[in-house]
Amino acid sequence: MAESGLTGPAAPQGAGVPRPERALPVTRPWPDDGLAWWWLGVHGGAGVSTLERAVPGGRDANRAWPAAQRTTPVVLVARSSAHGLGAAQNAAQQWASHMVTGVDLLGLVVVADAPGRLPRILRDRVRLVSGAVPRLWEIPWVEAWRLGETYLPQPPKECVSLARDLKRLTQLA
């Protein structure tokens, strides 16, 4: 039975998946300090530092795949712009082609780059990229973040399902 919420493969496909044109680096081993997951921003300005404050439990991987002694849960983060979604596609392809190992890719968070509905071409690109990762979370425009209100006592309503899912996924491991 398939897990609810899956949008794409739960494990890298390896053979047959071409390597991406651009790849994120893999870091040296990080200490295992008990964090639940890594936020991997696939491009500058993806929204990692904001998500790190809004959804406690993860830490910024500084735009590099984390290397660790054990399998490491990772969440990709991208803006909903064409550039951001292209970077997310490259990172998903890097994972799928087995260029990185020791990673439990939980999914992709797409953070709105502007208020309002995405143009059709970007909605289609989100759907395409979501088929290459286990799960997709879309975070709409949060005006409070734009105004600098990132230190809220609890996750904003736009992040509640993301926080719940990540807690559940990392407690299963």
Short mmCIF file of N, CA and C in Angstrom, two decimals:
data_model
loop_
_atom_site.label_atom_id
_atom_site.label_comp_id
_atom_site.label_asym_id
_atom_site.label_seq_id
_atom_site.Cartn_x
_atom_site.Cartn_y
_atom_site.Cartn_z
N MET A 1 0.84 -1.18 0.00
CA MET A 1 0.00 0.00 0.00
C MET A 1 0.89 1.24 0.00
N ALA A 2 0.61 2.18 -0.86
CA ALA A 2 1.40 3.40 -0.96
C ALA A 2 1.10 4.34 0.20
N GLU A 3 2.13 5.02 0.65
CA GLU A 3 1.97 5.98 1.74
C GLU A 3 1.22 7.21 1.23
N SER A 4 0.29 7.67 2.01
CA SER A 4 -0.46 8.88 1.67
C SER A 4 0.48 10.06 1.60
N GLY A 5 0.30 10.92 0.61
CA GLY A 5 1.11 12.12 0.48
C GLY A 5 2.30 11.97 -0.43
N LEU A 6 2.60 10.74 -0.87
CA LEU A 6 3.73 10.57 -1.78
C LEU A 6 3.39 11.13 -3.15
N THR A 7 4.32 11.87 -3.72
CA THR A 7 4.13 12.43 -5.06
C THR A 7 5.05 11.78 -6.07
N GLY A 8 6.10 11.15 -5.61
CA GLY A 8 7.09 10.56 -6.49
C GLY A 8 7.81 9.42 -5.80
N PRO A 9 8.98 9.03 -6.32
CA PRO A 9 9.71 7.88 -5.78
C PRO A 9 10.21 8.12 -4.36
N ALA A 10 10.19 7.06 -3.57
CA ALA A 10 10.66 7.15 -2.19
C ALA A 10 12.15 6.84 -2.07
N ALA A 11 12.76 6.36 -3.16
CA ALA A 11 14.19 6.03 -3.14
C ALA A 11 14.80 6.42 -4.48
N PRO A 12 16.11 6.67 -4.50
CA PRO A 12 16.76 7.01 -5.77
C PRO A 12 16.58 5.88 -6.78
N GLN A 13 16.46 6.24 -8.05
CA GLN A 13 16.29 5.23 -9.09
C GLN A 13 17.63 4.72 -9.62
N GLY A 14 18.67 5.55 -9.54
CA GLY A 14 20.01 5.14 -9.94
C GLY A 14 20.16 4.98 -11.44
N ALA A 15 20.36 3.75 -11.89
CA ALA A 15 20.61 3.47 -13.31
C ALA A 15 19.51 4.06 -14.19
N GLY A 16 19.94 4.71 -15.24
CA GLY A 16 18.97 5.26 -16.18
C GLY A 16 18.60 6.71 -15.93
N VAL A 17 18.89 7.23 -14.74
CA VAL A 17 18.61 8.63 -14.46
C VAL A 17 19.87 9.43 -14.77
N PRO A 18 19.78 10.34 -15.74
CA PRO A 18 20.98 11.10 -16.10
C PRO A 18 21.39 12.07 -14.99
N ARG A 19 22.67 12.34 -14.93
CA ARG A 19 23.17 13.31 -13.96
C ARG A 19 22.72 14.71 -14.38
N PRO A 20 22.44 15.58 -13.41
CA PRO A 20 22.01 16.93 -13.75
C PRO A 20 23.16 17.77 -14.31
N GLU A 21 22.80 18.85 -15.00
CA GLU A 21 23.81 19.77 -15.52
C GLU A 21 24.59 20.43 -14.40
N ARG A 22 23.88 20.82 -13.34
CA ARG A 22 24.51 21.46 -12.17
C ARG A 22 24.16 20.64 -10.93
N ALA A 23 25.15 20.43 -10.09
CA ALA A 23 24.94 19.63 -8.89
C ALA A 23 25.36 20.42 -7.65
N LEU A 24 24.66 20.18 -6.57
CA LEU A 24 25.03 20.77 -5.29
C LEU A 24 26.21 19.98 -4.72
N PRO A 25 27.08 20.63 -3.96
CA PRO A 25 28.20 19.89 -3.34
C PRO A 25 27.71 18.99 -2.21
N VAL A 26 28.57 18.05 -1.85
CA VAL A 26 28.34 17.20 -0.68
C VAL A 26 29.36 17.63 0.36
N THR A 27 28.91 17.87 1.59
CA THR A 27 29.81 18.37 2.63
C THR A 27 30.57 17.24 3.31
N ARG A 28 31.51 17.66 4.11
CA ARG A 28 32.22 16.71 4.96
C ARG A 28 31.23 16.20 6.01
N PRO A 29 31.54 15.10 6.69
CA PRO A 29 30.61 14.59 7.70
C PRO A 29 30.30 15.62 8.78
N TRP A 30 29.03 15.72 9.11
CA TRP A 30 28.57 16.61 10.17
C TRP A 30 28.38 15.79 11.45
N PRO A 31 28.57 16.42 12.59
CA PRO A 31 28.31 15.69 13.84
C PRO A 31 26.82 15.37 13.96
N ASP A 32 26.52 14.23 14.52
CA ASP A 32 25.14 13.83 14.75
C ASP A 32 24.70 14.42 16.08
N ASP A 33 24.02 15.55 16.03
CA ASP A 33 23.61 16.22 17.27
C ASP A 33 22.13 16.03 17.58
N GLY A 34 21.53 15.01 16.99
CA GLY A 34 20.15 14.69 17.33
C GLY A 34 19.09 15.49 16.58
N LEU A 35 19.49 16.31 15.60
CA LEU A 35 18.47 17.04 14.87
C LEU A 35 17.65 16.07 14.03
N ALA A 36 16.43 16.46 13.71
CA ALA A 36 15.51 15.56 13.03
C ALA A 36 15.74 15.52 11.52
N TRP A 37 16.08 16.65 10.89
CA TRP A 37 16.30 16.70 9.45
C TRP A 37 17.14 17.91 9.09
N TRP A 38 17.60 17.92 7.84
CA TRP A 38 18.34 19.05 7.27
C TRP A 38 17.45 19.75 6.25
N TRP A 39 17.46 21.08 6.27
CA TRP A 39 16.84 21.89 5.22
C TRP A 39 17.92 22.14 4.18
N LEU A 40 17.72 21.71 2.96
CA LEU A 40 18.70 21.92 1.90
C LEU A 40 18.15 22.92 0.88
N GLY A 41 18.57 24.17 1.02
CA GLY A 41 18.19 25.19 0.05
C GLY A 41 18.91 24.91 -1.25
N VAL A 42 18.15 24.77 -2.34
CA VAL A 42 18.76 24.39 -3.61
C VAL A 42 19.27 25.59 -4.40
N HIS A 43 19.03 26.80 -3.87
CA HIS A 43 19.53 28.03 -4.48
C HIS A 43 19.50 29.10 -3.39
N GLY A 44 20.23 30.18 -3.61
CA GLY A 44 20.22 31.28 -2.65
C GLY A 44 18.84 31.90 -2.54
N GLY A 45 18.43 32.25 -1.34
CA GLY A 45 17.14 32.89 -1.13
C GLY A 45 15.96 31.94 -1.18
N ALA A 46 16.19 30.66 -1.02
CA ALA A 46 15.11 29.67 -1.11
C ALA A 46 14.11 29.79 0.03
N GLY A 47 14.54 30.29 1.18
CA GLY A 47 13.65 30.40 2.33
C GLY A 47 14.01 29.49 3.48
N VAL A 48 15.21 28.92 3.45
CA VAL A 48 15.64 27.99 4.48
C VAL A 48 15.67 28.63 5.87
N SER A 49 16.28 29.79 6.01
CA SER A 49 16.40 30.38 7.35
C SER A 49 15.01 30.70 7.92
N THR A 50 14.08 31.10 7.08
CA THR A 50 12.72 31.36 7.54
C THR A 50 12.05 30.06 7.97
N LEU A 51 12.17 29.00 7.19
CA LEU A 51 11.58 27.72 7.55
C LEU A 51 12.23 27.15 8.81
N GLU A 52 13.52 27.36 8.95
CA GLU A 52 14.23 26.87 10.13
C GLU A 52 13.64 27.47 11.40
N ARG A 53 13.25 28.74 11.34
CA ARG A 53 12.63 29.40 12.49
C ARG A 53 11.15 29.03 12.63
N ALA A 54 10.46 28.87 11.51
CA ALA A 54 9.01 28.63 11.54
C ALA A 54 8.66 27.19 11.88
N VAL A 55 9.51 26.24 11.50
CA VAL A 55 9.23 24.82 11.72
C VAL A 55 10.43 24.21 12.44
N PRO A 56 10.43 24.24 13.75
CA PRO A 56 11.57 23.73 14.52
C PRO A 56 11.82 22.24 14.28
N GLY A 57 13.09 21.85 14.37
CA GLY A 57 13.46 20.45 14.25
C GLY A 57 14.52 20.21 13.20
N GLY A 58 14.68 21.14 12.27
CA GLY A 58 15.68 20.97 11.23
C GLY A 58 16.75 22.04 11.31
N ARG A 59 17.80 21.83 10.53
CA ARG A 59 18.89 22.80 10.49
C ARG A 59 19.33 23.03 9.06
N ASP A 60 19.81 24.21 8.79
CA ASP A 60 20.27 24.62 7.47
C ASP A 60 21.51 23.82 7.06
N ALA A 61 21.44 23.19 5.91
CA ALA A 61 22.57 22.41 5.39
C ALA A 61 23.52 23.28 4.57
N ASN A 62 23.26 24.58 4.52
CA ASN A 62 24.15 25.52 3.84
C ASN A 62 24.38 25.17 2.37
N ARG A 63 23.30 24.84 1.68
CA ARG A 63 23.29 24.59 0.24
C ARG A 63 24.25 23.48 -0.19
N ALA A 64 24.38 22.45 0.65
CA ALA A 64 25.20 21.28 0.31
C ALA A 64 24.55 20.05 0.93
N TRP A 65 24.60 18.95 0.20
CA TRP A 65 24.06 17.70 0.74
C TRP A 65 24.87 17.33 1.98
N PRO A 66 24.20 17.04 3.09
CA PRO A 66 24.94 16.69 4.31
C PRO A 66 25.45 15.25 4.27
N ALA A 67 26.69 15.07 4.62
CA ALA A 67 27.26 13.74 4.77
C ALA A 67 27.26 13.43 6.26
N ALA A 68 26.87 12.24 6.62
CA ALA A 68 26.79 11.88 8.04
C ALA A 68 27.14 10.40 8.21
N GLN A 69 27.27 9.99 9.46
CA GLN A 69 27.59 8.61 9.77
C GLN A 69 26.41 7.68 9.56
N ARG A 70 25.21 8.24 9.62
CA ARG A 70 23.99 7.43 9.44
C ARG A 70 23.15 8.07 8.33
N THR A 71 22.10 7.38 7.91
CA THR A 71 21.20 7.95 6.91
C THR A 71 20.61 9.24 7.45
N THR A 72 20.65 10.27 6.63
CA THR A 72 20.28 11.60 7.07
C THR A 72 19.01 12.08 6.36
N PRO A 73 17.95 12.44 7.12
CA PRO A 73 16.75 12.99 6.49
C PRO A 73 17.03 14.40 5.97
N VAL A 74 16.61 14.65 4.73
CA VAL A 74 16.83 15.93 4.06
C VAL A 74 15.53 16.40 3.42
N VAL A 75 15.28 17.71 3.52
CA VAL A 75 14.14 18.34 2.87
C VAL A 75 14.69 19.41 1.93
N LEU A 76 14.41 19.29 0.64
CA LEU A 76 14.81 20.30 -0.33
C LEU A 76 13.90 21.52 -0.18
N VAL A 77 14.46 22.71 -0.39
CA VAL A 77 13.69 23.95 -0.30
C VAL A 77 14.00 24.80 -1.53
N ALA A 78 12.94 25.31 -2.18
CA ALA A 78 13.09 26.16 -3.36
C ALA A 78 11.98 27.20 -3.38
N ARG A 79 12.24 28.33 -4.01
CA ARG A 79 11.20 29.32 -4.29
C ARG A 79 10.41 28.85 -5.51
N SER A 80 9.23 29.42 -5.66
CA SER A 80 8.35 29.02 -6.75
C SER A 80 8.65 29.75 -8.06
N SER A 81 9.80 30.38 -8.17
CA SER A 81 10.22 31.04 -9.41
C SER A 81 10.76 29.99 -10.39
N ALA A 82 10.89 30.39 -11.65
CA ALA A 82 11.46 29.48 -12.65
C ALA A 82 12.87 29.05 -12.24
N HIS A 83 13.67 30.00 -11.75
CA HIS A 83 15.02 29.67 -11.31
C HIS A 83 14.99 28.67 -10.16
N GLY A 84 14.16 28.93 -9.16
CA GLY A 84 14.07 28.04 -8.01
C GLY A 84 13.62 26.64 -8.37
N LEU A 85 12.62 26.55 -9.24
CA LEU A 85 12.11 25.23 -9.63
C LEU A 85 13.12 24.48 -10.50
N GLY A 86 13.90 25.21 -11.30
CA GLY A 86 14.97 24.57 -12.07
C GLY A 86 16.04 24.01 -11.15
N ALA A 87 16.39 24.76 -10.12
CA ALA A 87 17.37 24.29 -9.14
C ALA A 87 16.84 23.07 -8.38
N ALA A 88 15.55 23.08 -8.06
CA ALA A 88 14.94 21.93 -7.38
C ALA A 88 14.97 20.70 -8.28
N GLN A 89 14.72 20.90 -9.56
CA GLN A 89 14.76 19.79 -10.50
C GLN A 89 16.17 19.20 -10.58
N ASN A 90 17.19 20.06 -10.62
CA ASN A 90 18.58 19.57 -10.64
C ASN A 90 18.91 18.78 -9.38
N ALA A 91 18.49 19.29 -8.21
CA ALA A 91 18.77 18.59 -6.96
C ALA A 91 18.05 17.24 -6.91
N ALA A 92 16.80 17.21 -7.35
CA ALA A 92 16.05 15.95 -7.37
C ALA A 92 16.73 14.94 -8.31
N GLN A 93 17.21 15.42 -9.44
CA GLN A 93 17.90 14.56 -10.39
C GLN A 93 19.23 14.06 -9.81
N GLN A 94 19.91 14.92 -9.08
CA GLN A 94 21.16 14.52 -8.44
C GLN A 94 20.91 13.38 -7.45
N TRP A 95 19.85 13.51 -6.65
CA TRP A 95 19.48 12.47 -5.70
C TRP A 95 19.07 11.19 -6.43
N ALA A 96 18.20 11.33 -7.43
CA ALA A 96 17.66 10.17 -8.14
C ALA A 96 18.74 9.38 -8.87
N SER A 97 19.78 10.06 -9.34
CA SER A 97 20.84 9.38 -10.09
C SER A 97 21.91 8.77 -9.18
N HIS A 98 21.68 8.82 -7.89
CA HIS A 98 22.60 8.23 -6.90
C HIS A 98 23.92 8.98 -6.80
N MET A 99 23.91 10.28 -7.12
CA MET A 99 25.13 11.06 -6.96
C MET A 99 25.38 11.38 -5.48
N VAL A 100 24.35 11.26 -4.67
CA VAL A 100 24.49 11.44 -3.23
C VAL A 100 24.00 10.16 -2.56
N THR A 101 24.65 9.78 -1.49
CA THR A 101 24.25 8.57 -0.77
C THR A 101 24.05 8.92 0.70
N GLY A 102 23.41 8.03 1.41
CA GLY A 102 23.20 8.24 2.84
C GLY A 102 22.15 9.31 3.13
N VAL A 103 21.27 9.58 2.17
CA VAL A 103 20.26 10.62 2.32
C VAL A 103 18.88 9.98 2.24
N ASP A 104 18.05 10.31 3.20
CA ASP A 104 16.63 9.95 3.16
C ASP A 104 15.90 11.22 2.74
N LEU A 105 15.66 11.37 1.45
CA LEU A 105 14.99 12.57 0.95
C LEU A 105 13.52 12.51 1.33
N LEU A 106 13.10 13.42 2.21
CA LEU A 106 11.72 13.44 2.67
C LEU A 106 10.80 14.10 1.66
N GLY A 107 11.31 15.12 0.94
CA GLY A 107 10.49 15.80 -0.06
C GLY A 107 11.03 17.17 -0.37
N LEU A 108 10.18 17.97 -1.00
CA LEU A 108 10.50 19.30 -1.46
C LEU A 108 9.48 20.29 -0.92
N VAL A 109 9.98 21.39 -0.35
CA VAL A 109 9.12 22.50 0.05
C VAL A 109 9.30 23.60 -0.99
N VAL A 110 8.20 24.02 -1.60
CA VAL A 110 8.22 25.12 -2.54
C VAL A 110 7.58 26.32 -1.83
N VAL A 111 8.39 27.37 -1.63
CA VAL A 111 7.97 28.57 -0.92
C VAL A 111 7.59 29.63 -1.95
N ALA A 112 6.39 30.18 -1.82
CA ALA A 112 5.91 31.19 -2.78
C ALA A 112 6.89 32.34 -2.88
N ASP A 113 7.15 32.76 -4.10
CA ASP A 113 8.06 33.89 -4.33
C ASP A 113 7.30 35.21 -4.47
N ALA A 114 5.98 35.14 -4.49
CA ALA A 114 5.14 36.34 -4.61
C ALA A 114 3.73 35.99 -4.15
N PRO A 115 2.96 37.00 -3.77
CA PRO A 115 1.57 36.72 -3.39
C PRO A 115 0.75 36.33 -4.62
N GLY A 116 -0.33 35.63 -4.38
CA GLY A 116 -1.24 35.27 -5.46
C GLY A 116 -0.96 33.91 -6.06
N ARG A 117 -1.77 33.58 -7.03
CA ARG A 117 -1.70 32.29 -7.70
C ARG A 117 -0.50 32.23 -8.65
N LEU A 118 0.13 31.07 -8.71
CA LEU A 118 1.25 30.87 -9.64
C LEU A 118 0.76 30.89 -11.07
N PRO A 119 1.53 31.46 -11.98
CA PRO A 119 1.20 31.35 -13.40
C PRO A 119 1.20 29.87 -13.82
N ARG A 120 0.42 29.55 -14.81
CA ARG A 120 0.25 28.16 -15.26
C ARG A 120 1.59 27.48 -15.55
N ILE A 121 2.50 28.17 -16.20
CA ILE A 121 3.78 27.56 -16.56
C ILE A 121 4.55 27.13 -15.30
N LEU A 122 4.46 27.91 -14.22
CA LEU A 122 5.13 27.55 -12.97
C LEU A 122 4.37 26.45 -12.23
N ARG A 123 3.05 26.48 -12.28
CA ARG A 123 2.26 25.39 -11.67
C ARG A 123 2.61 24.06 -12.33
N ASP A 124 2.73 24.08 -13.67
CA ASP A 124 3.10 22.87 -14.40
C ASP A 124 4.50 22.41 -14.00
N ARG A 125 5.41 23.34 -13.80
CA ARG A 125 6.78 22.99 -13.41
C ARG A 125 6.82 22.40 -12.01
N VAL A 126 6.01 22.94 -11.09
CA VAL A 126 5.91 22.37 -9.74
C VAL A 126 5.42 20.92 -9.84
N ARG A 127 4.40 20.69 -10.65
CA ARG A 127 3.85 19.34 -10.79
C ARG A 127 4.91 18.39 -11.37
N LEU A 128 5.66 18.86 -12.35
CA LEU A 128 6.72 18.05 -12.95
C LEU A 128 7.78 17.69 -11.91
N VAL A 129 8.28 18.67 -11.19
CA VAL A 129 9.34 18.44 -10.21
C VAL A 129 8.84 17.56 -9.06
N SER A 130 7.58 17.74 -8.67
CA SER A 130 7.05 16.95 -7.55
C SER A 130 7.02 15.46 -7.86
N GLY A 131 7.00 15.11 -9.16
CA GLY A 131 7.02 13.71 -9.53
C GLY A 131 8.38 13.06 -9.35
N ALA A 132 9.40 13.85 -9.05
CA ALA A 132 10.76 13.34 -8.89
C ALA A 132 11.19 13.24 -7.44
N VAL A 133 10.33 13.66 -6.51
CA VAL A 133 10.64 13.64 -5.08
C VAL A 133 9.53 12.91 -4.33
N PRO A 134 9.83 12.39 -3.15
CA PRO A 134 8.80 11.65 -2.42
C PRO A 134 7.54 12.46 -2.07
N ARG A 135 7.72 13.70 -1.64
CA ARG A 135 6.58 14.52 -1.20
C ARG A 135 6.79 15.96 -1.60
N LEU A 136 5.68 16.67 -1.71
CA LEU A 136 5.70 18.09 -2.02
C LEU A 136 4.88 18.84 -0.98
N TRP A 137 5.48 19.91 -0.48
CA TRP A 137 4.75 20.85 0.38
C TRP A 137 4.85 22.21 -0.27
N GLU A 138 3.72 22.87 -0.46
CA GLU A 138 3.73 24.21 -1.03
C GLU A 138 3.34 25.19 0.07
N ILE A 139 4.20 26.17 0.29
CA ILE A 139 3.95 27.20 1.30
C ILE A 139 3.55 28.47 0.56
N PRO A 140 2.31 28.94 0.77
CA PRO A 140 1.88 30.16 0.09
C PRO A 140 2.60 31.39 0.65
N TRP A 141 2.39 32.51 0.01
CA TRP A 141 2.95 33.77 0.46
C TRP A 141 2.52 34.04 1.89
N VAL A 142 3.48 34.36 2.76
CA VAL A 142 3.19 34.69 4.16
C VAL A 142 3.61 36.15 4.35
N GLU A 143 2.65 37.03 4.40
CA GLU A 143 2.93 38.46 4.49
C GLU A 143 3.71 38.80 5.76
N ALA A 144 3.45 38.10 6.86
CA ALA A 144 4.17 38.35 8.11
C ALA A 144 5.67 38.14 7.93
N TRP A 145 6.07 37.17 7.12
CA TRP A 145 7.50 36.94 6.87
C TRP A 145 8.10 38.11 6.12
N ARG A 146 7.35 38.64 5.17
CA ARG A 146 7.84 39.78 4.41
C ARG A 146 8.09 40.98 5.32
N LEU A 147 7.28 41.10 6.36
CA LEU A 147 7.37 42.21 7.30
C LEU A 147 8.37 41.95 8.42
N GLY A 148 9.05 40.80 8.35
CA GLY A 148 10.08 40.49 9.33
C GLY A 148 9.60 39.74 10.55
N GLU A 149 8.38 39.27 10.54
CA GLU A 149 7.82 38.55 11.69
C GLU A 149 8.09 37.06 11.54
N THR A 150 9.33 36.66 11.71
CA THR A 150 9.68 35.25 11.54
C THR A 150 9.79 34.50 12.86
N TYR A 151 9.79 35.19 13.95
CA TYR A 151 9.90 34.52 15.25
C TYR A 151 8.53 34.46 15.91
N LEU A 152 7.71 33.57 15.44
CA LEU A 152 6.37 33.40 15.97
C LEU A 152 6.38 32.28 17.01
N PRO A 153 5.48 32.30 18.00
CA PRO A 153 5.49 31.28 19.05
C PRO A 153 5.17 29.87 18.55
N GLN A 154 4.51 29.76 17.44
CA GLN A 154 4.20 28.46 16.85
C GLN A 154 4.24 28.60 15.34
N PRO A 155 4.32 27.48 14.61
CA PRO A 155 4.37 27.61 13.15
C PRO A 155 3.15 28.36 12.62
N PRO A 156 3.35 29.23 11.62
CA PRO A 156 2.19 29.89 11.04
C PRO A 156 1.27 28.86 10.40
N LYS A 157 0.00 29.19 10.27
CA LYS A 157 -0.98 28.23 9.76
C LYS A 157 -0.56 27.64 8.42
N GLU A 158 0.17 28.41 7.62
CA GLU A 158 0.64 27.93 6.32
C GLU A 158 1.65 26.79 6.44
N CYS A 159 2.24 26.62 7.62
CA CYS A 159 3.28 25.60 7.82
C CYS A 159 2.84 24.46 8.73
N VAL A 160 1.60 24.46 9.18
CA VAL A 160 1.16 23.45 10.14
C VAL A 160 1.26 22.04 9.57
N SER A 161 0.78 21.82 8.34
CA SER A 161 0.83 20.46 7.79
C SER A 161 2.28 20.03 7.52
N LEU A 162 3.12 20.97 7.10
CA LEU A 162 4.54 20.67 6.91
C LEU A 162 5.17 20.24 8.23
N ALA A 163 4.94 21.00 9.29
CA ALA A 163 5.51 20.67 10.60
C ALA A 163 5.00 19.31 11.08
N ARG A 164 3.72 19.06 10.92
CA ARG A 164 3.13 17.78 11.35
C ARG A 164 3.74 16.62 10.57
N ASP A 165 3.82 16.77 9.25
CA ASP A 165 4.36 15.70 8.42
C ASP A 165 5.83 15.42 8.75
N LEU A 166 6.63 16.46 8.90
CA LEU A 166 8.05 16.25 9.20
C LEU A 166 8.25 15.59 10.56
N LYS A 167 7.44 15.98 11.52
CA LYS A 167 7.53 15.34 12.83
C LYS A 167 7.20 13.85 12.72
N ARG A 168 6.14 13.54 12.00
CA ARG A 168 5.73 12.15 11.83
C ARG A 168 6.79 11.36 11.06
N LEU A 169 7.29 11.92 9.99
CA LEU A 169 8.28 11.21 9.15
C LEU A 169 9.60 10.97 9.88
N THR A 170 10.02 11.90 10.70
CA THR A 170 11.30 11.74 11.38
C THR A 170 11.17 10.91 12.66
N GLN A 171 9.98 10.76 13.18
CA GLN A 171 9.80 9.90 14.34
C GLN A 171 9.70 8.43 13.94
N LEU A 172 9.37 8.19 12.67
CA LEU A 172 9.28 6.81 12.17
C LEU A 172 10.65 6.18 12.01
N ALA A 173 11.66 7.03 11.80
CA ALA A 173 13.00 6.51 11.52
C ALA A 173 13.66 5.90 12.71
#
